[in-house]
Amino acid sequence: MGEMNKLKEIVSQFIGEDANVEIKPLGKGHINDSYKVVSGDGEYVLQRINHHIFKNIHELQDNIRRVTEHIRKKLKEQGVTGIDRRVLTLIPTRERALYYRDATGDYWRVMDFIKESKSYDDINPELAYRAGMAFGDFQKMLADLPGEPLFETIPNFHNMEARLETFREAVKANKAGRLDEVAGLVKEIEDRAEEMCKAEKLHREGKLPKRINHCDTKVNNVLFDNDDQVLCVVDLDTVMPGYVLSDFGDFIRTGANTGAEDDKNLDNISVDLDIFEAYAKGYLKNAASFLSGVEIENLAFGAKLLTYMQTVRFFTDYIDGDTYYKIAYPEHNLVRTEAQFRLLQSLEENFEKMRQIVREAAAQ
Ligand code: GN1
Ligand code: MG
């Protein structure tokens, strides 16, 4: 069966047979494969869920069901109109399952395509402010999710201690024989290791709670409408318990970088403090009411932490021989590592300014 016929057969499991269905690749995630599906009765997103990374698809899809149902309920209570564009809608299979496993063992899901929406890879302060409000609202709406805690779809996903352990194992094993060329960078990572494990330490001391986090607060995971108003937050695979400083920090890492995540020209890279300030203001506008002093005091640290964590993750994958992230060329993970490290250095240089900005935003 050709690739397109295979995709059509998978789509038919969810929406039935449609000879004229159109399926085209969509987006540029590092993990899943996404397609836009246009059929006679609607537009959808089809995704192959990467089950090498998300090992329990059943629990993952159940998380997304709980999260989207809860948000939908909140939006209804608030009298919000056009709810179908304000929260993702999972389309079940004809057997009423939330995913489909094909004959080769791959896992698939279908969601409604959010019409007239767009995302940005680069933003301005106004959009950052709106995105900050959106992620603040997202955490707030989920703060009273009833029932069991959400499943950790990737165990220890934003746990720095665990990430460093994996990094050190990779260094020891030196599987791809790449260690000689990167020894200087290994030292830079180790020099900061203790500081960067501060969140886990605070948590053990009972000073930093876990809440429901998005855990992939990239700029392009916020959808905007044609008037640049926020529609909703997407990419819910990693919604799980975590520290709010992680979500704050990952947005700054991706949204307040004047360069690209994999910029080859390190001179392009620095923290954009206007974006930082706008995001902090928007986020705290919606989140200040439920955050503790310790959580607020550590938001700026979160920007350093998530950038450091991403440096370690790309670096680990490079040392391992590129087994996790999709790469476009052989040195890609090293380029990403160096670019993230440069951003970290810029965050370090601007750290006191960032803390001051957060304090002022929280006082408003
Ligand atoms: C991955 O594929 P994407 O863009 O959704 C990764 C994030 C990283 C990011 C780095 C499940 O996200 O944690 O921050 O790449 N997602 C997973 O760009 O590992
Ligand atoms: Mg993602």
CSV table of C-alpha atoms and ligand atoms in Angstrom, one decimal:
chain,number,residue,atom,x,y,z
A,1,MET,CA,0.0,0.0,0.0
A,2,GLY,CA,1.4,3.4,-0.9
A,3,GLU,CA,2.0,6.0,1.9
A,4,MET,CA,-1.0,8.1,0.9
A,5,ASN,CA,-3.3,5.1,0.7
A,6,LYS,CA,-2.1,4.1,4.1
A,7,LEU,CA,-2.9,7.5,5.5
A,8,LYS,CA,-6.3,7.4,3.9
A,9,GLU,CA,-7.1,4.1,5.4
A,10,ILE,CA,-6.1,5.4,8.8
A,11,VAL,CA,-8.2,8.5,8.5
A,12,SER,CA,-11.2,6.3,7.5
A,13,GLN,CA,-11.0,4.7,10.9
A,14,PHE,CA,-11.9,8.0,12.5
A,15,ILE,CA,-14.2,9.7,10.0
A,16,GLY,CA,-15.3,7.0,7.6
A,17,GLU,CA,-14.4,6.4,3.9
A,18,ASP,CA,-14.1,9.5,1.8
A,19,ALA,CA,-12.6,9.0,-1.7
A,20,ASN,CA,-11.8,12.7,-2.1
A,21,VAL,CA,-10.1,13.2,1.2
A,22,GLU,CA,-6.9,15.3,1.0
A,23,ILE,CA,-4.0,14.8,3.4
A,24,LYS,CA,-0.9,17.0,3.6
A,25,PRO,CA,2.0,17.3,6.0
A,26,LEU,CA,1.6,20.0,8.6
A,27,GLY,CA,3.9,21.8,11.1
A,28,LYS,CA,7.4,21.2,12.2
A,29,GLY,CA,7.4,19.4,15.5
A,30,HIS,CA,10.5,17.4,16.5
A,31,ILE,CA,8.5,14.4,17.9
A,32,ASN,CA,5.2,13.5,16.2
A,33,ASP,CA,4.2,13.6,12.5
A,34,SER,CA,1.3,15.8,11.7
A,35,TYR,CA,-1.0,16.0,8.7
A,36,LYS,CA,-3.9,18.3,7.7
A,37,VAL,CA,-6.9,16.3,6.5
A,38,VAL,CA,-9.6,18.0,4.4
A,39,SER,CA,-12.7,15.9,3.8
A,40,GLY,CA,-16.2,16.5,2.6
A,41,ASP,CA,-17.5,17.0,6.2
A,42,GLY,CA,-14.7,18.9,7.8
A,43,GLU,CA,-11.0,19.7,8.4
A,44,TYR,CA,-8.9,17.7,10.8
A,45,VAL,CA,-5.4,17.2,12.1
A,46,LEU,CA,-4.1,13.6,11.9
A,47,GLN,CA,-1.1,12.7,14.0
A,48,ARG,CA,1.2,9.8,14.3
A,49,ILE,CA,2.1,9.8,18.0
A,50,ASN,CA,5.7,8.9,18.6
A,51,HIS,CA,5.3,5.9,20.8
A,52,HIS,CA,9.1,5.5,21.3
A,53,ILE,CA,9.0,8.7,23.2
A,54,PHE,CA,5.4,8.5,24.7
A,55,LYS,CA,5.4,4.9,25.9
A,56,ASN,CA,1.9,4.8,27.2
A,57,ILE,CA,-0.5,6.2,24.5
A,58,HIS,CA,-3.6,5.1,26.3
A,59,GLU,CA,-2.8,7.2,29.4
A,60,LEU,CA,-1.5,10.0,27.2
A,61,GLN,CA,-4.8,10.2,25.3
A,62,ASP,CA,-6.7,9.9,28.5
A,63,ASN,CA,-4.8,12.9,29.9
A,64,ILE,CA,-5.7,15.0,26.8
A,65,ARG,CA,-9.4,13.9,27.1
A,66,ARG,CA,-9.5,15.0,30.8
A,67,VAL,CA,-7.8,18.3,30.1
A,68,THR,CA,-9.8,19.3,27.1
A,69,GLU,CA,-13.1,18.3,28.7
A,70,HIS,CA,-12.3,20.3,31.8
A,71,ILE,CA,-11.3,23.4,29.8
A,72,ARG,CA,-14.4,23.0,27.7
A,73,LYS,CA,-16.6,22.9,30.8
A,74,LYS,CA,-14.8,26.0,32.2
A,75,LEU,CA,-15.3,27.9,29.0
A,76,LYS,CA,-19.0,27.1,28.9
A,77,GLU,CA,-19.4,28.3,32.5
A,78,GLN,CA,-17.7,31.5,31.5
A,79,GLY,CA,-20.2,31.9,28.6
A,80,VAL,CA,-17.4,31.9,26.0
A,81,THR,CA,-18.7,31.6,22.4
A,82,GLY,CA,-17.1,29.7,19.6
A,83,ILE,CA,-15.7,27.1,22.0
A,84,ASP,CA,-14.6,24.7,19.2
A,85,ARG,CA,-11.8,27.1,18.3
A,86,ARG,CA,-10.9,27.7,22.0
A,87,VAL,CA,-10.0,24.2,23.0
A,88,LEU,CA,-8.9,21.1,21.1
A,89,THR,CA,-11.5,18.4,20.3
A,90,LEU,CA,-10.4,14.8,20.0
A,91,ILE,CA,-12.2,12.8,17.3
A,92,PRO,CA,-12.8,9.2,18.4
A,93,THR,CA,-12.5,6.2,16.1
A,94,ARG,CA,-15.6,4.4,14.9
A,95,GLU,CA,-15.0,2.0,17.8
A,96,ARG,CA,-15.1,5.0,20.1
A,97,ALA,CA,-11.4,4.8,21.0
A,98,LEU,CA,-9.3,7.9,21.4
A,99,TYR,CA,-6.5,6.5,19.2
A,100,TYR,CA,-6.0,3.9,16.5
A,101,ARG,CA,-3.1,1.4,16.4
A,102,ASP,CA,-2.3,0.3,12.9
A,103,ALA,CA,-1.0,-3.1,11.7
A,104,THR,CA,2.6,-1.9,11.9
A,105,GLY,CA,2.1,-0.9,15.5
A,106,ASP,CA,2.0,2.9,15.0
A,107,TYR,CA,-0.4,5.0,17.0
A,108,TRP,CA,-2.7,7.6,15.4
A,109,ARG,CA,-5.1,10.2,16.6
A,110,VAL,CA,-7.4,12.8,14.9
A,111,MET,CA,-8.4,16.2,16.2
A,112,ASP,CA,-10.6,19.0,14.8
A,113,PHE,CA,-8.5,21.5,12.8
A,114,ILE,CA,-8.9,24.9,14.4
A,115,LYS,CA,-10.1,27.1,11.6
A,116,GLU,CA,-8.6,30.5,10.7
A,117,SER,CA,-5.8,30.1,13.1
A,118,LYS,CA,-2.2,30.7,12.9
A,119,SER,CA,0.9,30.4,15.0
A,120,TYR,CA,4.1,32.4,15.2
A,121,ASP,CA,7.7,31.3,15.6
A,122,ASP,CA,8.8,34.9,16.3
A,123,ILE,CA,6.6,37.3,18.1
A,124,ASN,CA,6.5,40.9,19.4
A,125,PRO,CA,5.8,42.2,22.9
A,126,GLU,CA,2.0,42.5,22.4
A,127,LEU,CA,1.7,38.9,21.2
A,128,ALA,CA,3.9,37.8,24.1
A,129,TYR,CA,1.7,39.5,26.6
A,130,ARG,CA,-1.4,37.7,25.1
A,131,ALA,CA,0.5,34.4,25.1
A,132,GLY,CA,1.4,35.0,28.7
A,133,MET,CA,-2.2,35.5,29.6
A,134,ALA,CA,-3.1,32.3,27.7
A,135,PHE,CA,-0.6,30.1,29.5
A,136,GLY,CA,-1.5,31.7,32.8
A,137,ASP,CA,-5.2,31.0,32.1
A,138,PHE,CA,-4.4,27.5,31.0
A,139,GLN,CA,-2.7,26.7,34.4
A,140,LYS,CA,-5.5,28.4,36.2
A,141,MET,CA,-8.3,26.5,34.5
A,142,LEU,CA,-6.6,23.2,35.3
A,143,ALA,CA,-5.8,24.1,38.9
A,144,ASP,CA,-9.0,22.3,40.0
A,145,LEU,CA,-9.0,19.3,37.7
A,146,PRO,CA,-10.8,16.7,39.7
A,147,GLY,CA,-9.6,13.1,40.2
A,148,GLU,CA,-6.2,11.5,40.2
A,149,PRO,CA,-3.1,13.5,39.3
A,150,LEU,CA,-2.4,13.5,35.5
A,151,PHE,CA,-0.2,10.7,34.2
A,152,GLU,CA,3.4,11.7,33.6
A,153,THR,CA,3.5,11.0,29.8
A,154,ILE,CA,7.3,11.1,29.9
A,155,PRO,CA,8.6,10.2,33.4
A,156,ASN,CA,10.9,12.9,34.9
A,157,PHE,CA,10.3,15.0,31.8
A,158,HIS,CA,11.4,18.4,33.3
A,159,ASN,CA,13.4,16.9,36.2
A,160,MET,CA,16.8,18.4,36.0
A,161,GLU,CA,18.4,15.9,38.3
A,162,ALA,CA,17.2,13.0,36.1
A,163,ARG,CA,18.3,14.9,32.9
A,164,LEU,CA,21.8,15.3,34.3
A,165,GLU,CA,21.9,11.6,35.3
A,166,THR,CA,21.1,10.7,31.7
A,167,PHE,CA,23.6,13.2,30.4
A,168,ARG,CA,26.4,11.8,32.6
A,169,GLU,CA,25.6,8.2,31.4
A,170,ALA,CA,25.8,9.4,27.8
A,171,VAL,CA,29.1,11.1,28.5
A,172,LYS,CA,30.4,7.9,30.1
A,173,ALA,CA,29.3,5.7,27.3
A,174,ASN,CA,30.4,8.1,24.5
A,175,LYS,CA,28.4,5.9,22.1
A,176,ALA,CA,29.0,8.0,19.0
A,177,GLY,CA,32.6,8.8,19.8
A,178,ARG,CA,32.0,12.5,19.7
A,179,LEU,CA,33.2,13.4,23.2
A,180,ASP,CA,36.7,14.7,22.4
A,181,GLU,CA,35.4,17.6,20.3
A,182,VAL,CA,33.0,18.7,23.0
A,183,ALA,CA,34.9,18.4,26.3
A,184,GLY,CA,34.8,22.2,26.9
A,185,LEU,CA,31.0,22.2,26.8
A,186,VAL,CA,30.7,19.2,29.1
A,187,LYS,CA,32.6,21.3,31.7
A,188,GLU,CA,30.2,24.3,31.2
A,189,ILE,CA,27.3,22.0,31.9
A,190,GLU,CA,28.9,20.5,35.0
A,191,ASP,CA,29.9,23.9,36.4
A,192,ARG,CA,26.2,24.9,36.6
A,193,ALA,CA,24.8,21.5,37.6
A,194,GLU,CA,24.2,22.2,41.3
A,195,GLU,CA,22.5,25.5,40.8
A,196,MET,CA,20.2,24.0,38.2
A,197,CYS,CA,18.9,21.3,40.5
A,198,LYS,CA,17.5,23.9,42.8
A,199,ALA,CA,13.8,23.3,41.9
A,200,GLU,CA,13.9,19.6,42.9
A,201,LYS,CA,15.6,20.6,46.1
A,202,LEU,CA,12.9,23.2,46.9
A,203,HIS,CA,10.2,20.6,46.1
A,204,ARG,CA,11.7,18.1,48.5
A,205,GLU,CA,11.8,20.7,51.2
A,206,GLY,CA,8.1,21.3,50.7
A,207,LYS,CA,8.7,24.8,49.4
A,208,LEU,CA,7.8,24.4,45.7
A,209,PRO,CA,4.5,22.7,44.7
A,210,LYS,CA,3.7,20.7,41.5
A,211,ARG,CA,0.8,21.9,39.5
A,212,ILE,CA,-0.6,21.0,36.1
A,213,ASN,CA,1.8,22.3,33.6
A,214,HIS,CA,1.8,22.4,29.8
A,215,CYS,CA,5.5,21.4,29.6
A,216,ASP,CA,6.0,22.6,26.0
A,217,THR,CA,5.1,26.3,26.2
A,218,LYS,CA,6.7,27.1,22.9
A,219,VAL,CA,5.5,30.2,21.2
A,220,ASN,CA,4.1,28.2,18.3
A,221,ASN,CA,1.9,26.1,20.6
A,222,VAL,CA,-0.4,29.1,21.0
A,223,LEU,CA,-2.9,29.6,18.2
A,224,PHE,CA,-4.0,33.1,17.3
A,225,ASP,CA,-7.0,34.2,15.1
A,226,ASN,CA,-6.8,36.6,12.2
A,227,ASP,CA,-6.9,39.6,14.6
A,228,ASP,CA,-4.1,38.2,16.6
A,229,GLN,CA,-6.3,37.3,19.5
A,230,VAL,CA,-5.4,34.1,21.3
A,231,LEU,CA,-7.6,31.1,20.4
A,232,CYS,CA,-6.1,28.3,22.4
A,233,VAL,CA,-3.1,26.4,23.6
A,234,VAL,CA,-2.2,23.3,21.6
A,235,ASP,CA,0.2,20.3,21.7
A,236,LEU,CA,-1.1,18.7,24.9
A,237,ASP,CA,1.1,15.6,24.9
A,238,THR,CA,3.2,16.7,27.8
A,239,VAL,CA,0.5,18.3,30.0
A,240,MET,CA,1.4,16.8,33.4
A,241,PRO,CA,2.4,17.8,36.9
A,242,GLY,CA,5.4,20.1,37.1
A,243,TYR,CA,6.8,23.4,38.5
A,244,VAL,CA,5.2,26.6,37.1
A,245,LEU,CA,8.7,28.0,36.6
A,246,SER,CA,9.3,25.4,33.9
A,247,ASP,CA,6.4,26.6,31.8
A,248,PHE,CA,7.4,30.2,32.3
A,249,GLY,CA,11.0,29.4,31.4
A,250,ASP,CA,10.2,27.4,28.3
A,251,PHE,CA,8.3,30.2,26.8
A,252,ILE,CA,11.1,32.6,27.4
A,253,ARG,CA,13.6,30.1,26.0
A,254,THR,CA,11.6,29.9,22.7
A,255,GLY,CA,9.9,33.3,22.6
A,256,ALA,CA,12.4,35.7,23.9
A,257,ASN,CA,15.4,34.5,21.9
A,258,THR,CA,16.5,37.0,19.2
A,259,GLY,CA,17.9,34.1,17.2
A,260,ALA,CA,16.7,30.7,16.3
A,261,GLU,CA,16.8,27.6,18.5
A,262,ASP,CA,19.3,26.2,16.0
A,263,ASP,CA,21.0,29.4,14.9
A,264,LYS,CA,24.4,28.8,13.4
A,265,ASN,CA,25.3,32.4,13.9
A,266,LEU,CA,25.6,32.7,17.7
A,267,ASP,CA,25.8,36.5,17.4
A,268,ASN,CA,22.1,36.4,16.5
A,269,ILE,CA,21.3,35.0,19.9
A,270,SER,CA,20.4,36.9,23.1
A,271,VAL,CA,17.4,37.4,25.4
A,272,ASP,CA,14.9,40.0,24.3
A,273,LEU,CA,14.0,41.8,27.5
A,274,ASP,CA,10.9,43.5,26.0
A,275,ILE,CA,9.4,40.1,25.2
A,276,PHE,CA,10.4,38.9,28.6
A,277,GLU,CA,8.7,41.8,30.3
A,278,ALA,CA,5.5,41.5,28.2
A,279,TYR,CA,5.2,37.8,28.8
A,280,ALA,CA,5.8,38.2,32.6
A,281,LYS,CA,3.1,40.8,32.8
A,282,GLY,CA,0.6,38.8,30.8
A,283,TYR,CA,1.3,35.6,32.7
A,284,LEU,CA,1.2,37.1,36.1
A,285,LYS,CA,-2.0,39.0,35.3
A,286,ASN,CA,-3.7,35.6,35.2
A,287,ALA,CA,-1.5,33.5,37.5
A,288,ALA,CA,-0.4,35.8,40.3
A,289,SER,CA,-3.6,35.0,42.2
A,290,PHE,CA,-2.8,31.3,42.7
A,291,LEU,CA,1.0,31.4,42.9
A,292,SER,CA,3.1,31.4,46.1
A,293,GLY,CA,5.9,33.9,46.7
A,294,VAL,CA,8.5,31.2,46.2
A,295,GLU,CA,7.0,30.4,42.8
A,296,ILE,CA,7.0,34.0,41.7
A,297,GLU,CA,10.5,34.6,43.0
A,298,ASN,CA,11.8,31.7,40.9
A,299,LEU,CA,10.2,32.5,37.5
A,300,ALA,CA,13.3,34.2,36.2
A,301,PHE,CA,15.4,31.3,37.3
A,302,GLY,CA,13.0,29.1,35.3
A,303,ALA,CA,14.2,30.9,32.1
A,304,LYS,CA,17.7,29.9,32.9
A,305,LEU,CA,16.8,26.4,34.0
A,306,LEU,CA,14.7,25.5,30.9
A,307,THR,CA,17.4,26.9,28.6
A,308,TYR,CA,20.1,24.9,30.5
A,309,MET,CA,17.8,21.8,30.4
A,310,GLN,CA,17.3,22.1,26.6
A,311,THR,CA,21.1,22.6,26.2
A,312,VAL,CA,21.6,19.4,28.1
A,313,ARG,CA,18.9,17.5,26.2
A,314,PHE,CA,20.2,18.4,22.8
A,315,PHE,CA,23.8,17.8,23.9
A,316,THR,CA,22.9,14.3,25.3
A,317,ASP,CA,21.3,13.4,22.0
A,318,TYR,CA,24.4,14.6,20.1
A,319,ILE,CA,26.7,12.5,22.3
A,320,ASP,CA,24.3,9.5,22.0
A,321,GLY,CA,24.4,9.7,18.2
A,322,ASP,CA,21.0,11.5,17.5
A,323,THR,CA,18.4,9.0,18.7
A,324,TYR,CA,15.7,11.4,20.0
A,325,TYR,CA,15.3,14.6,18.1
A,326,LYS,CA,14.7,14.6,14.3
A,327,ILE,CA,17.7,16.2,12.7
A,328,ALA,CA,18.1,17.9,9.3
A,329,TYR,CA,21.9,17.4,9.1
A,330,PRO,CA,24.6,15.5,11.0
A,331,GLU,CA,25.8,18.3,13.3
A,332,HIS,CA,22.3,19.6,14.0
A,333,ASN,CA,22.1,18.6,17.6
A,334,LEU,CA,25.5,20.2,18.3
A,335,VAL,CA,24.4,23.4,16.6
A,336,ARG,CA,21.3,23.4,18.7
A,337,THR,CA,23.3,22.8,21.9
A,338,GLU,CA,25.7,25.7,21.2
A,339,ALA,CA,22.8,28.0,20.3
A,340,GLN,CA,20.9,27.1,23.5
A,341,PHE,CA,24.1,27.6,25.5
A,342,ARG,CA,24.6,31.0,24.1
A,343,LEU,CA,21.1,31.9,25.1
A,344,LEU,CA,21.8,30.7,28.6
A,345,GLN,CA,24.8,32.9,28.8
A,346,SER,CA,22.7,35.9,27.8
A,347,LEU,CA,20.1,35.0,30.4
A,348,GLU,CA,22.8,34.8,33.0
A,349,GLU,CA,24.1,38.2,32.1
A,350,ASN,CA,20.6,39.7,32.3
A,351,PHE,CA,19.4,37.7,35.3
A,352,GLU,CA,19.2,40.5,37.9
A,353,LYS,CA,17.2,42.6,35.4
A,354,MET,CA,14.8,39.7,34.7
A,355,ARG,CA,14.2,39.2,38.5
A,356,GLN,CA,13.4,42.9,38.8
A,357,ILE,CA,11.0,42.8,35.9
A,358,VAL,CA,9.2,39.9,37.5
A,359,ARG,CA,8.9,41.6,40.9
A,360,GLU,CA,7.5,44.7,39.2
A,361,ALA,CA,5.0,42.7,37.2
A,362,ALA,CA,3.9,40.8,40.3
A,363,ALA,CA,3.3,44.0,42.2
A,364,GLN,CA,0.8,45.4,39.6
B,1,GN1,C1,10.2,18.9,21.4
B,1,GN1,O1,8.6,18.6,18.9
B,1,GN1,P1,8.2,19.7,19.8
B,1,GN1,O2,8.6,21.0,19.2
B,1,GN1,O3,6.8,19.7,20.3
B,1,GN1,C2,10.3,18.4,22.9
B,1,GN1,C3,10.3,19.6,23.8
B,1,GN1,C4,11.6,20.4,23.5
B,1,GN1,C5,11.5,20.8,22.0
B,1,GN1,C6,12.8,21.5,21.7
B,1,GN1,C7,8.2,15.5,23.9
B,1,GN1,O4,9.0,19.6,21.2
B,1,GN1,O5,10.4,19.1,25.1
B,1,GN1,O6,11.6,21.5,24.3
B,1,GN1,O7,11.3,19.7,21.1
B,1,GN1,N1,9.2,17.5,23.2
B,1,GN1,C8,9.4,16.3,23.7
B,1,GN1,O8,12.6,22.3,20.6
B,1,GN1,O9,10.5,15.9,24.0
B,2,MG,MG,5.6,19.3,21.6
